[in-house]
């Protein structure tokens, strides 16, 4: 197990490095001169070459690309995300003041998504092709068919404006988190519920279920004692991977509901072409995805003996 954990940690580190390379390449490939863009933001519409050269030297843009990449990538591990082109302040400090609101939103969305997925998945897997299954599939289809921003606007208009439940402008606290979290959670809940349903149906022909039924076990006992625990590994896998993607989807919900988080700040940075903020958010999302994937992979090996034995055999191969 230790060898497997170390190997997975090494793979995660390589994935993070690969993600860093891609993000940095995209930063370099972005159209326009960053120095000229910064001067435009500072109010200098037609900068002369000496001003552009001074800003390029200030940002280190005149250094060789490998040196710039190494300095940028090592800065990530020091917590140095660079300076915002718009404000001139450290990106890390701007993110730190907004991160609690984003964490609150992401955690609430994760709890709602897991709860909805378990409810819809169990209802659908209990009696396949029954009324509950059709209802679950219809709700999942609707959640996937409509984009998150449209669902957010509809909820904002119907619930907050017409019914007066909640606030139009959220304040980043738990008291106003439900509507944006629900908007962020819907698509993930739809996907996760379909995965859980499939995992439950795959167990219908399992021998242990026939034995349990022959011994007089009720349908509820078979579901919650035998079927659901054995269907959890694939469900937990998609939940773990999807939990990291919730962070990437946060900007949409935060913008619709004026949530004062990192995502909304990043959308504003995209509008202003503030690349250090955009790339910092992208890299944080990449690291979150890689880290959560590693934790979920190790957790699955702990709770599922089949996965553990398979990985042990794989690690034992020369």
XYZ file of C-alpha atoms in Angstrom:
318
model
C 0.000 0.000 0.000
C 2.848 2.391 0.775
C 4.400 1.716 -2.638
C 1.042 2.302 -4.307
C 0.502 5.545 -2.382
C 3.962 6.829 -3.288
C 3.447 5.901 -6.917
C 0.099 7.696 -7.059
C 1.615 10.735 -5.347
C 4.343 10.800 -7.992
C 1.746 10.582 -10.764
C -0.205 13.402 -9.132
C 2.916 15.567 -8.989
C 3.591 14.926 -12.689
C -0.026 15.793 -13.510
C 0.297 19.051 -11.580
C 3.515 19.846 -13.451
C 1.824 19.099 -16.781
C -1.100 21.324 -15.829
C 1.335 24.098 -14.902
C 3.052 23.833 -18.286
C -0.276 24.061 -20.124
C -1.435 27.060 -18.090
C 1.889 28.870 -18.630
C 1.849 28.143 -22.379
C -1.661 29.548 -22.614
C -0.497 32.634 -20.730
C 2.317 33.164 -23.213
C 0.091 32.420 -26.213
C -2.563 34.970 -25.154
C -2.829 37.667 -27.834
C -1.481 41.134 -27.207
C 1.478 42.559 -25.333
C 0.999 42.268 -21.529
C 3.129 45.357 -20.949
C 1.019 47.468 -23.298
C -2.152 46.054 -21.686
C -0.965 47.054 -18.218
C -0.146 50.558 -19.380
C -3.618 50.820 -20.939
C -5.151 49.776 -17.610
C -3.051 52.470 -15.914
C -4.589 55.060 -18.241
C -1.792 55.341 -20.819
C -3.581 54.733 -24.118
C -0.577 55.233 -26.439
C 2.576 54.206 -24.526
C 5.937 54.858 -26.093
C 8.536 52.061 -26.532
C 10.546 53.125 -23.484
C 7.496 52.808 -21.223
C 6.692 49.393 -22.669
C 10.282 48.239 -22.172
C 10.250 49.455 -18.561
C 7.080 47.507 -17.755
C 8.407 44.383 -19.491
C 11.531 44.591 -17.338
C 9.379 45.184 -14.238
C 7.364 42.019 -14.930
C 10.352 39.946 -16.016
C 8.929 39.518 -19.516
C 12.350 40.182 -21.014
C 13.778 37.013 -19.433
C 14.047 33.701 -21.333
C 10.849 31.634 -21.287
C 12.340 28.664 -19.321
C 13.530 31.075 -16.599
C 10.112 32.739 -16.466
C 8.367 29.374 -16.199
C 10.627 28.147 -13.413
C 10.194 31.368 -11.465
C 6.410 31.272 -11.952
C 6.027 27.592 -11.068
C 8.227 27.779 -7.968
C 6.338 30.880 -6.913
C 3.150 28.812 -6.782
C 4.610 26.618 -4.049
C 5.745 29.702 -2.131
C 2.249 31.119 -2.313
C 3.416 33.853 -4.687
C 0.759 34.098 -7.410
C 2.128 37.309 -8.871
C 0.699 40.825 -8.975
C -2.674 41.769 -10.386
C -2.338 43.866 -13.520
C -5.443 45.850 -12.594
C -4.716 46.702 -8.972
C -0.993 46.085 -8.588
C -1.736 44.068 -5.422
C -0.566 40.480 -4.772
C -3.011 38.005 -6.256
C -2.596 35.743 -3.214
C -3.863 38.441 -0.832
C -6.809 39.252 -3.100
C -7.707 35.554 -3.272
C -7.260 35.076 0.480
C -9.894 37.694 1.287
C -12.404 36.054 -1.074
C -11.538 32.379 -0.580
C -13.755 31.780 2.515
C -16.847 32.732 0.517
C -15.890 30.383 -2.319
C -15.156 27.538 0.112
C -18.563 28.093 1.744
C -20.275 27.961 -1.640
C -18.347 24.885 -2.813
C -18.941 22.907 0.392
C -22.656 23.745 0.381
C -22.929 22.777 -3.299
C -21.121 19.501 -2.613
C -23.480 18.602 0.248
C -26.553 19.433 -1.853
C -25.228 17.528 -4.884
C -24.395 14.404 -2.862
C -27.775 14.470 -1.116
C -29.706 14.886 -4.382
C -27.604 12.247 -6.148
C -28.167 9.688 -3.389
C -31.902 10.391 -3.337
C -32.370 10.267 -7.115
C -29.970 7.348 -7.595
C -31.561 5.167 -4.922
C -35.088 5.963 -6.154
C -34.089 5.099 -9.715
C -32.260 1.914 -8.727
C -34.945 0.670 -6.358
C -37.438 -0.238 -9.086
C -35.910 0.256 -12.552
C -38.293 1.621 -15.176
C -40.824 2.424 -12.469
C -42.402 5.837 -11.767
C -39.573 6.904 -9.435
C -36.972 5.889 -12.037
C -38.724 7.862 -14.779
C -39.047 10.894 -12.490
C -35.381 10.684 -11.532
C -34.278 10.419 -15.153
C -36.515 13.345 -16.159
C -35.120 15.571 -13.411
C -31.563 14.583 -14.332
C -32.188 15.344 -18.013
C -33.629 18.771 -17.204
C -30.704 19.587 -14.913
C -28.208 18.666 -17.638
C -30.116 20.298 -20.499
C -30.242 23.805 -19.030
C -26.987 25.739 -18.511
C -26.146 26.730 -14.959
C -26.388 30.473 -15.584
C -29.941 30.098 -16.963
C -31.009 28.007 -13.961
C -29.452 30.616 -11.676
C -31.284 33.505 -13.346
C -34.606 31.622 -13.208
C -34.141 30.769 -9.532
C -33.111 34.329 -8.772
C -36.203 35.734 -10.483
C -38.684 33.175 -9.147
C -37.435 32.527 -5.625
C -35.654 35.729 -4.587
C -37.594 38.382 -6.533
C -41.134 36.999 -6.888
C -41.416 34.883 -3.728
C -39.093 37.021 -1.614
C -37.137 34.032 -0.287
C -33.460 34.832 -0.007
C -31.505 37.816 -1.270
C -30.890 39.072 -4.769
C -27.324 40.027 -3.788
C -25.713 37.356 -1.599
C -23.287 38.334 1.144
C -21.048 35.251 1.153
C -22.437 33.719 4.355
C -24.266 30.458 5.069
C -27.537 32.379 5.375
C -27.575 33.246 1.658
C -25.743 30.257 0.226
C -28.626 27.950 -0.718
C -29.671 29.418 -4.083
C -26.166 29.762 -5.586
C -25.126 26.394 -4.122
C -28.243 24.704 -5.520
C -27.529 26.205 -8.943
C -23.944 24.970 -8.813
C -24.945 21.497 -7.567
C -27.695 20.576 -10.031
C -25.605 19.382 -12.985
C -23.245 17.383 -10.770
C -26.156 15.773 -8.916
C -27.684 14.706 -12.234
C -24.498 12.980 -13.405
C -23.732 11.376 -10.052
C -27.261 9.999 -9.685
C -26.995 8.261 -13.082
C -23.690 6.689 -12.054
C -25.203 5.451 -8.782
C -28.235 4.056 -10.590
C -26.024 2.139 -13.016
C -23.899 0.765 -10.172
C -27.017 -0.392 -8.311
C -28.442 -2.100 -11.400
C -25.159 -3.895 -12.047
C -25.602 -5.616 -8.689
C -29.057 -7.047 -9.467
C -27.634 -10.386 -10.572
C -25.127 -10.644 -7.712
C -25.183 -13.957 -5.868
C -25.149 -12.406 -2.409
C -28.417 -10.602 -3.163
C -30.141 -13.851 -4.091
C -28.891 -15.429 -0.894
C -30.039 -12.454 1.154
C -33.484 -12.504 -0.459
C -33.773 -16.264 0.109
C -33.094 -15.673 3.787
C -36.069 -13.312 3.971
C -34.329 -9.925 3.769
C -36.623 -7.060 2.848
C -36.105 -4.846 -0.197
C -35.026 -1.991 2.068
C -32.415 -4.160 3.798
C -31.073 -5.397 0.479
C -30.799 -1.815 -0.757
C -29.183 -0.108 2.226
C -27.169 -3.005 3.689
C -26.025 -4.875 0.588
C -26.554 -3.006 -2.682
C -25.759 0.601 -1.720
C -22.452 -0.104 0.094
C -21.223 -2.172 -2.870
C -22.248 0.584 -5.308
C -20.380 3.301 -3.414
C -16.864 2.907 -4.962
C -17.813 4.150 -8.470
C -20.110 6.742 -6.918
C -17.383 8.058 -4.637
C -15.000 8.193 -7.597
C -17.232 10.527 -9.613
C -18.095 12.551 -6.489
C -14.433 13.041 -5.684
C -13.553 14.104 -9.208
C -16.683 16.227 -9.490
C -16.008 17.964 -6.183
C -12.916 19.540 -7.683
C -14.834 20.622 -10.791
C -17.323 22.483 -8.578
C -14.543 24.980 -7.948
C -14.187 25.492 -11.688
C -17.939 26.085 -12.003
C -18.086 28.535 -9.119
C -17.492 31.675 -11.272
C -20.849 31.249 -13.031
C -22.912 30.907 -9.848
C -20.932 33.634 -8.103
C -21.504 36.060 -10.979
C -25.246 35.393 -11.251
C -25.842 35.799 -7.514
C -23.151 38.495 -6.932
C -21.397 36.101 -4.560
C -18.217 37.789 -3.244
C -15.864 34.916 -3.982
C -12.777 34.077 -5.980
C -14.838 32.956 -8.983
C -16.584 36.293 -9.421
C -13.250 38.071 -9.014
C -11.828 35.853 -11.768
C -14.709 36.686 -14.130
C -13.967 40.379 -13.585
C -10.291 39.650 -14.284
C -11.195 37.888 -17.542
C -13.188 40.938 -18.625
C -10.209 43.171 -17.842
C -7.727 40.629 -19.289
C -5.917 40.487 -15.949
C -3.924 37.352 -16.805
C -2.116 36.770 -13.466
C -5.487 36.443 -11.705
C -6.912 34.192 -14.417
C -3.914 31.868 -14.520
C -3.729 31.727 -10.714
C -7.362 30.614 -10.483
C -6.834 28.073 -13.259
C -3.774 26.634 -11.550
C -5.568 26.427 -8.198
C -8.380 24.503 -9.919
C -5.827 22.150 -11.515
C -4.093 21.485 -8.188
C -7.454 20.945 -6.464
C -8.485 18.434 -9.137
C -5.197 16.534 -8.919
C -5.189 16.539 -5.115
C -8.790 15.368 -4.777
C -8.203 12.667 -7.403
C -5.278 11.337 -5.369
C -7.269 11.313 -2.121
C -10.255 9.586 -3.754
C -8.058 6.975 -5.413
C -6.438 6.071 -2.091
C -9.798 6.113 -0.291
C -11.301 3.688 -2.812
C -8.428 1.285 -2.232
C -9.051 1.442 1.507
C -12.799 0.754 1.378
C -12.861 -1.652 -1.598
C -10.760 -4.827 -1.176
C -11.116 -5.632 -4.896
C -9.472 -2.377 -5.906
C -6.771 -2.842 -3.269
C -5.895 -6.339 -4.474
C -5.843 -5.191 -8.096
C -3.479 -2.305 -7.304
C -1.245 -4.554 -5.188
C -0.905 -7.011 -8.084
C -0.175 -4.107 -10.421
C 2.506 -2.739 -8.096
C 4.081 -6.196 -7.771
C 4.681 -6.494 -11.514
C 8.259 -5.878 -12.633
